[in-house]
Coordinates of N, CA and C in Angstrom, one line a residue:
M1 N 119.0 65.7 102.5 CA 118.7 64.7 101.5 C 117.7 63.7 102.1
T2 N 117.8 63.3 103.4 CA 116.9 62.5 104.0 C 115.5 63.0 104.1
Q3 N 115.4 64.4 104.4 CA 114.1 65.1 104.5 C 113.5 65.0 103.1
N4 N 114.2 65.2 102.0 CA 113.7 65.2 100.7 C 113.1 63.8 100.4
K5 N 113.8 62.8 100.8 CA 113.3 61.4 100.5 C 112.0 61.1 101.3
D6 N 112.0 61.6 102.5 CA 110.8 61.4 103.4 C 109.6 62.2 102.8
F7 N 109.8 63.4 102.2 CA 108.8 64.1 101.7 C 108.2 63.4 100.4
K8 N 109.1 62.9 99.6 CA 108.7 62.2 98.3 C 107.9 61.0 98.7
R9 N 108.3 60.3 99.8 CA 107.6 59.1 100.3 C 106.2 59.5 100.7
L10 N 106.0 60.7 101.4 CA 104.7 61.2 101.7 C 103.8 61.5 100.5
V11 N 104.5 62.1 99.5 CA 103.8 62.4 98.2 C 103.2 61.1 97.6
R12 N 104.1 60.1 97.6 CA 103.6 58.9 96.9 C 102.5 58.2 97.7
Q13 N 102.6 58.3 99.0 CA 101.5 57.7 99.8 C 100.2 58.4 99.6
R14 N 100.3 59.8 99.5 CA 99.0 60.5 99.2 C 98.5 60.2 97.8
M15 N 99.4 60.0 96.8 CA 99.0 59.6 95.5 C 98.2 58.3 95.5
E16 N 98.7 57.4 96.2 CA 98.1 56.1 96.3 C 96.7 56.2 97.0
K17 N 96.6 57.0 97.9 CA 95.3 57.2 98.7 C 94.3 58.0 98.0
T18 N 94.7 59.1 97.2 CA 93.7 59.9 96.6 C 93.6 59.8 95.1
G19 N 94.6 59.1 94.5 CA 94.6 59.1 93.0 C 95.1 60.3 92.3
E20 N 95.6 61.3 93.1 CA 96.1 62.5 92.6 C 97.4 62.3 91.8
S21 N 97.7 63.2 90.9 CA 99.0 63.2 90.2 C 100.1 63.6 91.2
Y22 N 101.3 63.3 90.8 CA 102.5 63.7 91.8 C 102.5 65.2 92.0
T23 N 102.2 66.0 91.0 CA 102.3 67.5 91.1 C 101.2 67.9 92.1
T24 N 100.0 67.4 91.9 CA 98.9 67.8 92.8 C 99.1 67.4 94.2
A25 N 99.5 66.1 94.4 CA 99.7 65.6 95.7 C 100.8 66.4 96.5
R26 N 101.9 66.7 95.7 CA 103.0 67.5 96.3 C 102.5 68.9 96.7
A27 N 101.7 69.5 95.9 CA 101.2 70.9 96.1 C 100.3 70.9 97.4
Q28 N 99.4 69.9 97.5 CA 98.5 69.8 98.6 C 99.3 69.6 99.9
L29 N 100.3 68.7 99.9 CA 101.2 68.5 101.1 C 101.9 69.8 101.5
L30 N 102.4 70.5 100.5 CA 103.1 71.8 100.8 C 102.1 72.8 101.5
L31 N 100.9 72.9 101.0 CA 99.9 73.8 101.5 C 99.6 73.4 103.0
Q32 N 99.5 72.1 103.3 CA 99.3 71.6 104.6 C 100.5 71.9 105.5
S33 N 101.7 71.8 105.0 CA 102.9 72.1 105.7 C 102.9 73.6 106.1
R34 N 102.6 74.5 105.1 CA 102.5 75.9 105.5 C 101.5 76.3 106.5
A35 N 100.3 75.6 106.3 CA 99.3 75.9 107.3 C 99.7 75.5 108.7
Q36 N 100.4 74.4 108.9 CA 100.9 74.0 110.2 C 101.9 75.0 110.7
S37 N 102.8 75.5 109.8 CA 103.8 76.4 110.1 C 103.1 77.7 110.6
D38 N 102.2 78.2 109.8 CA 101.5 79.4 110.2 C 100.8 79.3 111.6
A39 N 100.2 78.2 111.9 CA 99.6 78.0 113.2 C 100.6 78.0 114.3
D40 N 101.7 77.3 114.1 CA 102.9 77.3 115.1 C 103.4 78.7 115.3
Y41 N 103.7 79.4 114.2 CA 104.2 80.8 114.3 C 103.2 81.7 115.0
A42 N 102.0 81.6 114.7 CA 101.0 82.5 115.3 C 101.0 82.3 116.8
E43 N 101.1 81.0 117.3 CA 101.1 80.8 118.7 C 102.3 81.3 119.4
R44 N 103.5 81.1 118.7 CA 104.8 81.5 119.3 C 104.9 83.0 119.3
S45 N 104.4 83.7 118.3 CA 104.5 85.2 118.1 C 103.5 85.9 119.1
G46 N 102.4 85.2 119.4 CA 101.4 85.9 120.2 C 100.5 86.7 119.4
M47 N 100.5 86.6 118.0 CA 99.7 87.4 117.2 C 99.0 86.5 116.1
S48 N 97.7 86.7 115.9 CA 97.0 85.7 115.1 C 97.4 85.9 113.6
L49 N 97.2 84.8 113.0 CA 97.6 84.8 111.5 C 96.7 85.7 110.7
S50 N 95.3 85.7 111.1 CA 94.4 86.6 110.4 C 94.8 88.1 110.5
S51 N 95.2 88.5 111.7 CA 95.5 90.0 111.9 C 96.7 90.3 111.0
V52 N 97.7 89.4 111.0 CA 98.9 89.7 110.3 C 98.7 89.7 108.8
Q53 N 97.9 88.8 108.3 CA 97.6 88.7 106.9 C 96.7 89.9 106.5
K54 N 95.8 90.3 107.3 CA 94.9 91.5 106.9 C 95.7 92.7 106.8
A55 N 96.7 93.0 107.8 CA 97.4 94.2 107.8 C 98.6 94.3 106.9
T56 N 99.2 93.1 106.5 CA 100.4 93.1 105.8 C 100.3 92.4 104.4
E57 N 99.2 91.6 104.2 CA 99.0 90.8 103.1 C 100.1 89.7 102.9
R58 N 100.6 89.2 104.1 CA 101.6 88.2 104.2 C 101.2 87.3 105.4
S59 N 101.5 86.0 105.2 CA 101.3 85.1 106.4 C 102.5 85.1 107.2
W60 N 102.5 84.4 108.4 CA 103.6 84.3 109.2 C 104.7 83.6 108.5
T61 N 104.4 82.5 107.8 CA 105.4 81.7 107.1 C 106.1 82.6 106.0
D62 N 105.3 83.5 105.3 CA 105.9 84.4 104.3 C 106.9 85.3 105.0
W63 N 106.5 85.8 106.2 CA 107.4 86.7 106.9 C 108.6 86.1 107.4
V64 N 108.5 84.8 107.9 CA 109.7 84.2 108.5 C 110.6 83.8 107.3
E65 N 110.1 83.4 106.1 CA 111.0 83.1 105.0 C 111.7 84.4 104.5
L66 N 110.9 85.5 104.4 CA 111.5 86.7 103.9 C 112.6 87.2 104.8
L67 N 112.3 87.2 106.1 CA 113.3 87.7 107.1 C 114.5 86.8 107.3
D68 N 114.3 85.5 107.2 CA 115.4 84.6 107.3 C 116.3 84.8 106.1
A69 N 115.7 85.0 104.9 CA 116.5 85.2 103.7 C 117.4 86.5 103.8
A70 N 116.9 87.4 104.6 CA 117.7 88.6 104.8 C 118.7 88.5 106.0
G71 N 118.8 87.4 106.6 CA 119.7 87.2 107.7 C 119.2 87.9 109.0
A72 N 117.9 88.1 109.1 CA 117.3 88.9 110.2 C 117.6 88.3 111.6
E73 N 117.8 87.0 111.7 CA 117.9 86.4 113.0 C 119.1 86.9 113.8
T74 N 120.1 87.4 113.0 CA 121.3 87.9 113.7 C 121.4 89.4 113.7
L75 N 120.3 90.1 113.3 CA 120.3 91.5 113.3 C 119.6 92.1 114.5
P76 N 120.0 93.3 114.9 CA 119.3 94.1 116.0 C 117.8 94.4 115.6
H77 N 117.0 94.7 116.5 CA 115.6 95.0 116.3 C 115.4 96.0 115.3
R78 N 116.1 97.2 115.4 CA 115.9 98.3 114.5 C 116.1 97.9 113.0
D79 N 117.1 97.1 112.8 CA 117.4 96.7 111.4 C 116.3 95.7 110.8
I80 N 115.9 94.8 111.7 CA 114.8 93.9 111.3 C 113.5 94.8 110.9
A81 N 113.2 95.7 111.8 CA 112.1 96.6 111.5 C 112.2 97.4 110.2
K82 N 113.4 97.8 109.9 CA 113.6 98.5 108.6 C 113.3 97.5 107.4
I83 N 113.7 96.3 107.5 CA 113.4 95.3 106.4 C 111.9 95.1 106.3
A84 N 111.3 94.9 107.4 CA 109.8 94.7 107.4 C 109.1 96.0 106.8
G85 N 109.5 97.2 107.3 CA 108.9 98.4 106.8 C 109.1 98.8 105.4
A86 N 110.1 98.2 104.8 CA 110.4 98.5 103.4 C 109.5 97.7 102.4
Q87 N 108.7 96.7 103.0 CA 107.8 96.0 102.1 C 106.6 96.8 101.8
D88 N 106.0 96.6 100.7 CA 104.9 97.4 100.2 C 103.7 97.3 101.2
G89 N 103.1 98.4 101.6 CA 101.9 98.4 102.3 C 102.0 98.1 103.8
V90 N 103.3 98.1 104.3 CA 103.4 97.8 105.7 C 103.6 99.1 106.5
S91 N 102.8 99.4 107.4 CA 102.9 100.7 108.2 C 104.0 100.6 109.2
P92 N 104.4 101.8 109.7 CA 105.4 101.7 110.8 C 105.0 100.9 112.0
W93 N 103.7 101.0 112.4 CA 103.2 100.1 113.5 C 103.4 98.6 113.2
W94 N 103.0 98.2 112.0 CA 103.1 96.8 111.7 C 104.5 96.3 111.4
S95 N 105.4 97.2 111.0 CA 106.7 96.8 110.9 C 107.3 96.4 112.2
Q96 N 106.9 97.2 113.3 CA 107.3 96.8 114.6 C 106.7 95.5 115.1
Q97 N 105.4 95.4 114.8 CA 104.7 94.2 115.3 C 105.2 92.9 114.6
V98 N 105.5 93.0 113.4 CA 106.1 91.9 112.6 C 107.5 91.5 113.2
T99 N 108.2 92.6 113.5 CA 109.5 92.3 114.0 C 109.5 91.7 115.4
V100 N 108.6 92.2 116.3 CA 108.5 91.6 117.6 C 108.0 90.1 117.4
G101 N 107.0 89.9 116.6 CA 106.6 88.5 116.3 C 107.7 87.6 115.9
Y102 N 108.5 88.1 114.9 CA 109.6 87.3 114.4 C 110.6 86.9 115.5
E103 N 110.9 87.9 116.3 CA 111.9 87.7 117.4 C 111.3 86.7 118.4
R104 N 110.0 86.7 118.6 CA 109.5 85.7 119.5 C 109.5 84.3 118.9
I105 N 109.2 84.2 117.6 CA 109.3 82.9 116.9 C 110.7 82.4 116.9
K106 N 111.7 83.2 116.8 CA 113.1 82.8 116.8 C 113.7 82.7 118.2
G107 N 112.8 82.9 119.3 CA 113.4 82.7 120.6 C 114.2 83.8 121.2
L108 N 114.2 85.0 120.5 CA 115.0 86.1 120.8 C 114.4 87.0 121.9
R109 N 113.2 86.8 122.2 CA 112.5 87.5 123.3 C 111.3 86.7 123.7
D110 N 110.8 86.9 124.9 CA 109.6 86.4 125.4 C 108.4 87.3 125.0
V111 N 107.2 86.7 125.2 CA 106.0 87.6 124.9 C 106.0 88.7 125.8
G112 N 105.9 89.9 125.2 CA 105.8 91.2 126.0 C 107.2 91.7 126.4
Q113 N 108.3 91.0 126.0 CA 109.6 91.4 126.4 C 110.4 92.0 125.2
R114 N 111.2 93.0 125.5 CA 112.1 93.6 124.5 C 113.4 92.8 124.4
R115 N 114.1 93.0 123.3 CA 115.4 92.4 123.1 C 116.3 92.7 124.2
G116 N 116.3 94.0 124.8 CA 117.2 94.3 125.8 C 116.8 93.8 127.2
G117 N 115.7 93.1 127.3 CA 115.3 92.5 128.6 C 114.1 93.1 129.2
G118 N 113.7 94.4 129.0 CA 112.5 95.0 129.5 C 111.3 94.4 128.8
Y119 N 110.1 94.9 129.3 CA 108.9 94.4 128.7 C 108.1 95.5 128.1
D120 N 107.2 95.2 127.2 CA 106.3 96.2 126.5 C 104.9 95.8 126.7
A121 N 104.0 96.8 126.8 CA 102.6 96.7 126.8 C 102.0 97.3 125.6
N122 N 101.2 96.7 124.8 CA 100.6 97.3 123.6 C 99.1 97.4 123.8
K123 N 98.5 98.5 123.3 CA 97.1 98.8 123.4 C 96.7 99.7 122.2
S124 N 95.5 99.5 121.8 CA 95.0 100.4 120.7 C 93.5 100.7 120.9
K125 N 93.1 101.8 120.3 CA 91.6 102.1 120.3 C 91.3 103.0 119.1
T126 N 90.1 102.7 118.6 CA 89.6 103.5 117.4 C 88.5 104.4 118.0
L127 N 88.5 105.7 117.6 CA 87.5 106.7 118.2 C 86.9 107.4 117.0
P128 N 85.6 107.9 117.2 CA 84.9 108.5 116.2 C 85.2 110.0 116.0
V129 N 86.5 110.3 115.8 CA 87.0 111.6 115.6 C 88.0 111.7 114.4
T130 N 88.3 112.9 114.0 CA 89.3 113.0 112.9 C 90.7 112.6 113.4
L131 N 91.6 112.3 112.5 CA 93.0 111.9 112.8 C 93.6 113.1 113.5
T132 N 93.4 114.3 113.1 CA 94.1 115.5 113.7 C 93.5 115.7 115.1
R133 N 92.2 115.5 115.3 CA 91.7 115.7 116.7 C 92.2 114.7 117.6
L134 N 92.4 113.5 117.2 CA 93.0 112.5 118.1 C 94.4 112.8 118.4
Y135 N 95.2 113.1 117.4 CA 96.6 113.4 117.6 C 96.8 114.6 118.6
R136 N 95.9 115.6 118.5 CA 96.1 116.8 119.3 C 95.8 116.5 120.8
A137 N 94.9 115.5 121.0 CA 94.6 115.1 122.4 C 95.8 114.5 123.1
F138 N 96.7 114.0 122.4 CA 98.0 113.5 122.9 C 99.1 114.5 122.9
A139 N 99.2 115.2 121.8 CA 100.3 116.1 121.5 C 100.3 117.4 122.3
H140 N 99.1 117.9 122.6 CA 99.0 119.2 123.3 C 98.9 119.0 124.8
K141 N 99.8 119.4 125.6 CA 99.9 119.2 127.0 C 98.6 119.5 127.8
T142 N 98.0 120.7 127.4 CA 96.8 121.1 128.1 C 95.7 120.1 127.8
Q143 N 95.5 119.6 126.6 CA 94.5 118.6 126.3 C 94.9 117.3 126.9
R144 N 96.1 116.9 126.9 CA 96.5 115.6 127.4 C 96.2 115.5 129.0
E145 N 96.5 116.6 129.7 CA 96.2 116.6 131.1 C 94.7 116.5 131.5
R146 N 93.8 116.7 130.5 CA 92.4 116.6 130.8 C 91.9 115.1 130.9
W147 N 92.7 114.2 130.4 CA 92.2 112.8 130.5 C 93.4 111.8 130.9
L148 N 94.6 112.3 130.8 CA 95.8 111.4 131.2 C 96.3 111.9 132.5
D149 N 96.0 111.2 133.6 CA 96.3 111.7 134.9 C 97.7 111.3 135.5
F150 N 98.6 111.1 134.6 CA 100.0 111.0 135.0 C 100.9 111.7 134.1
E151 N 102.1 112.2 134.5 CA 102.9 113.1 133.8 C 103.9 112.4 132.8
W152 N 103.9 112.8 131.6 CA 104.8 112.4 130.5 C 105.4 113.6 129.9
Q153 N 106.7 113.4 129.4 CA 107.4 114.5 128.7 C 107.4 114.1 127.2
L154 N 106.9 115.1 126.4 CA 106.9 114.9 125.0 C 108.3 115.0 124.5
R155 N 108.8 113.9 123.8 CA 110.2 113.9 123.3 C 110.3 114.1 121.8
S156 N 109.4 113.6 121.0 CA 109.4 113.7 119.6 C 108.0 113.6 119.0
S157 N 107.9 114.1 117.8 CA 106.5 114.0 117.2 C 106.6 114.1 115.7
K158 N 105.7 113.5 114.9 CA 105.5 113.7 113.5 C 104.0 113.9 113.4
K159 N 103.7 115.2 113.0 CA 102.2 115.6 113.0 C 101.3 114.6 112.4
D160 N 100.3 114.2 113.2 CA 99.2 113.3 112.7 C 99.7 111.9 112.5
R161 N 101.0 111.6 112.9 CA 101.5 110.3 112.5 C 102.0 109.5 113.8
S162 N 102.9 110.2 114.6 CA 103.5 109.5 115.7 C 103.9 110.5 116.8
L163 N 104.1 109.9 118.0 CA 104.6 110.7 119.2 C 105.4 109.8 120.0
R164 N 106.3 110.4 120.8 CA 107.0 109.7 121.8 C 106.9 110.4 123.1
L165 N 106.5 109.8 124.2 CA 106.4 110.3 125.5 C 107.4 109.6 126.4
D166 N 108.1 110.3 127.3 CA 109.0 109.7 128.2 C 108.6 110.0 129.6
A167 N 109.0 109.1 130.5 CA 108.8 109.3 132.0 C 110.1 109.3 132.7
E168 N 110.2 109.9 133.9 CA 111.4 109.9 134.6 C 112.0 108.6 135.0
N169 N 111.1 107.6 135.1 CA 111.5 106.3 135.6 C 112.1 105.4 134.5
G170 N 112.3 106.0 133.3 CA 112.8 105.3 132.2 C 111.8 104.7 131.2
Q171 N 110.6 104.7 131.6 CA 109.5 104.1 130.7 C 109.3 105.1 129.6
R172 N 108.9 104.5 128.5 CA 108.6 105.2 127.2 C 107.4 104.8 126.5
V173 N 106.6 105.7 126.0 CA 105.4 105.4 125.2 C 105.6 105.9 123.8
Q174 N 105.5 105.0 122.9 CA 105.5 105.3 121.4 C 104.0 105.2 120.9
L175 N 103.6 106.3 120.3 CA 102.2 106.3 119.8 C 102.2 106.4 118.3
Y176 N 101.3 105.7 117.7 CA 101.1 105.8 116.2 C 99.6 106.1 115.9
F177 N 99.4 107.0 114.9 CA 98.0 107.4 114.6 C 97.7 107.1 113.2
L178 N 96.5 106.4 113.0 CA 96.0 106.0 111.7 C 94.7 106.5 111.4
E179 N 94.4 107.0 110.2 CA 93.1 107.4 109.8 C 92.3 106.1 109.3
K180 N 91.1 106.1 109.8 CA 90.3 104.9 109.4 C 89.1 105.3 108.5
P181 N 88.5 104.4 107.7 CA 87.3 104.8 106.9 C 86.2 105.3 107.8
E182 N 85.3 106.1 107.3 CA 84.2 106.6 108.0 C 83.3 105.4 108.5
G183 N 82.7 105.7 109.7 CA 81.8 104.7 110.2 C 80.5 104.6 109.5
R184 N 79.6 103.7 109.8 CA 78.3 103.6 109.1 C 77.5 104.8 109.3
D185 N 77.7 105.5 110.4 CA 77.0 106.8 110.6 C 77.6 108.0 110.0
G186 N 78.6 107.8 109.2 CA 79.2 108.9 108.4 C 80.2 109.7 109.2
R187 N 80.5 109.3 110.5 CA 81.4 110.0 111.3 C 82.9 109.6 111.0
P188 N 83.8 110.5 111.1 CA 85.2 110.1 110.9 C 85.7 109.2 112.0
R189 N 86.8 108.5 111.7 CA 87.3 107.6 112.7 C 88.8 107.6 112.6
A190 N 89.5 107.4 113.7 CA 91.0 107.4 113.7 C 91.4 106.4 114.9
T191 N 92.5 105.8 114.7 CA 93.0 104.8 115.7 C 94.3 105.3 116.3
V192 N 94.5 105.1 117.6 CA 95.8 105.3 118.2 C 96.3 103.9 118.6
Q193 N 97.6 103.7 118.3 CA 98.2 102.4 118.7 C 99.4 102.8 119.7
I194 N 99.4 102.1 120.8 CA 100.3 102.5 121.9 C 101.2 101.4 122.2
Q195 N 102.5 101.7 122.3 CA 103.6 100.7 122.7 C 104.2 101.3 124.0
H196 N 104.0 100.8 125.1 CA 104.5 101.3 126.4 C 105.7 100.4 126.8
S197 N 106.9 101.0 126.8 CA 108.1 100.2 127.0 C 108.8 100.5 128.3
G198 N 109.8 99.6 128.7 CA 110.5 99.8 129.9 C 109.9 99.3 131.1
L199 N 109.0 98.3 130.9 CA 108.3 97.7 132.1 C 109.1 96.6 132.7
P200 N 109.1 96.4 134.0 CA 110.0 95.5 134.6 C 109.7 94.0 134.6
S201 N 108.3 93.7 134.3 CA 108.0 92.3 134.3 C 106.7 92.0 133.5
R202 N 106.3 90.7 133.3 CA 105.1 90.4 132.6 C 103.9 90.9 133.4
A203 N 104.0 90.8 134.8 CA 102.9 91.3 135.6 C 102.7 92.8 135.4
A204 N 103.7 93.5 135.2 CA 103.6 95.0 135.0 C 102.9 95.2 133.6
V205 N 103.2 94.4 132.7 CA 102.5 94.4 131.4 C 101.0 94.4 131.5
E206 N 100.5 93.4 132.3 CA 99.1 93.3 132.4 C 98.5 94.5 133.2
S207 N 99.1 94.9 134.2 CA 98.6 96.1 134.9 C 98.6 97.4 134.1
T208 N 99.6 97.5 133.3 CA 99.7 98.7 132.4 C 98.7 98.6 131.3
K209 N 98.4 97.5 130.7 CA 97.3 97.4 129.8 C 96.0 97.8 130.4
L210 N 95.8 97.3 131.6 CA 94.5 97.8 132.3 C 94.4 99.3 132.5
E211 N 95.6 99.8 132.9 CA 95.6 101.3 133.1 C 95.3 102.0 131.8
W212 N 96.0 101.6 130.7 CA 95.7 102.3 129.4 C 94.3 102.1 129.0
A213 N 93.7 101.0 129.2 CA 92.3 100.8 128.9 C 91.4 101.8 129.6
S214 N 91.7 102.1 130.9 CA 91.0 103.0 131.7 C 91.2 104.4 131.1
R215 N 92.4 104.8 130.8 CA 92.8 106.1 130.3 C 92.2 106.3 128.9
L216 N 92.1 105.3 128.1 CA 91.6 105.4 126.8 C 90.0 105.6 126.8
D217 N 89.4 105.0 127.8 CA 88.0 105.2 128.0 C 87.8 106.7 128.5
A218 N 88.7 107.3 129.2 CA 88.6 108.7 129.7 C 88.8 109.6 128.4
L219 N 89.8 109.2 127.5 CA 90.0 109.9 126.3 C 88.8 109.9 125.4
D220 N 88.1 108.8 125.3 CA 86.9 108.7 124.6 C 85.8 109.6 125.1
A221 N 85.6 109.7 126.4 CA 84.7 110.6 127.0 C 85.0 112.1 126.8
F222 N 86.3 112.4 126.8 CA 86.8 113.7 126.6 C 86.6 114.2 125.2
L223 N 86.9 113.3 124.2 CA 86.7 113.7 122.8 C 85.3 113.7 122.3
T224 N 84.4 112.9 122.9 CA 83.1 112.8 122.3 C 82.1 113.5 123.2
D225 N 82.5 114.2 124.3 CA 81.7 115.0 125.2 C 80.9 116.1 124.4

């Protein structure tokens, strides 16, 4: 009740200052409030508002309101991701990213950290090849060994969509593949999005990102040679 009275007072103060009607002044203050919330959520999530809006057609405030209404703060990661992924136009990759961002906003995990305590490193790259060509470079062991100079065991796959690679030390890499519009030169394009899990610290996250950047450069050379 007190918050409602305070907001009405702010509306009246704006009316006196701008000459706006009550409805207009209230709408403008609500817009300002949402903008402030979006900026705060973007900082806490570690993901920009523009990237989330472009990929999901929703702001961070929209996502927090939607997931809060579903009781997501008390749910495990997998169930939150299912809710996010059930929304129109949200890819599997972005359902995961929204879930991670929401968990950071709610203080359920640190930046780069999983709900279970381990850390994740995320990396992506768009290459001038077909989706199938990019997928095969990861899925086929003989091709993978041409550019990825450490051993991973293929655990699961969905053709041209996703892969899971496991290592003996408990680390795991989840890969998502997306077809992109042709480039200006008319060449096909596809993106691989990498989530490397099971890392022991934030320092390991940074070194792993650098390692994947190097390996993705090698992949680019392999595919475009």
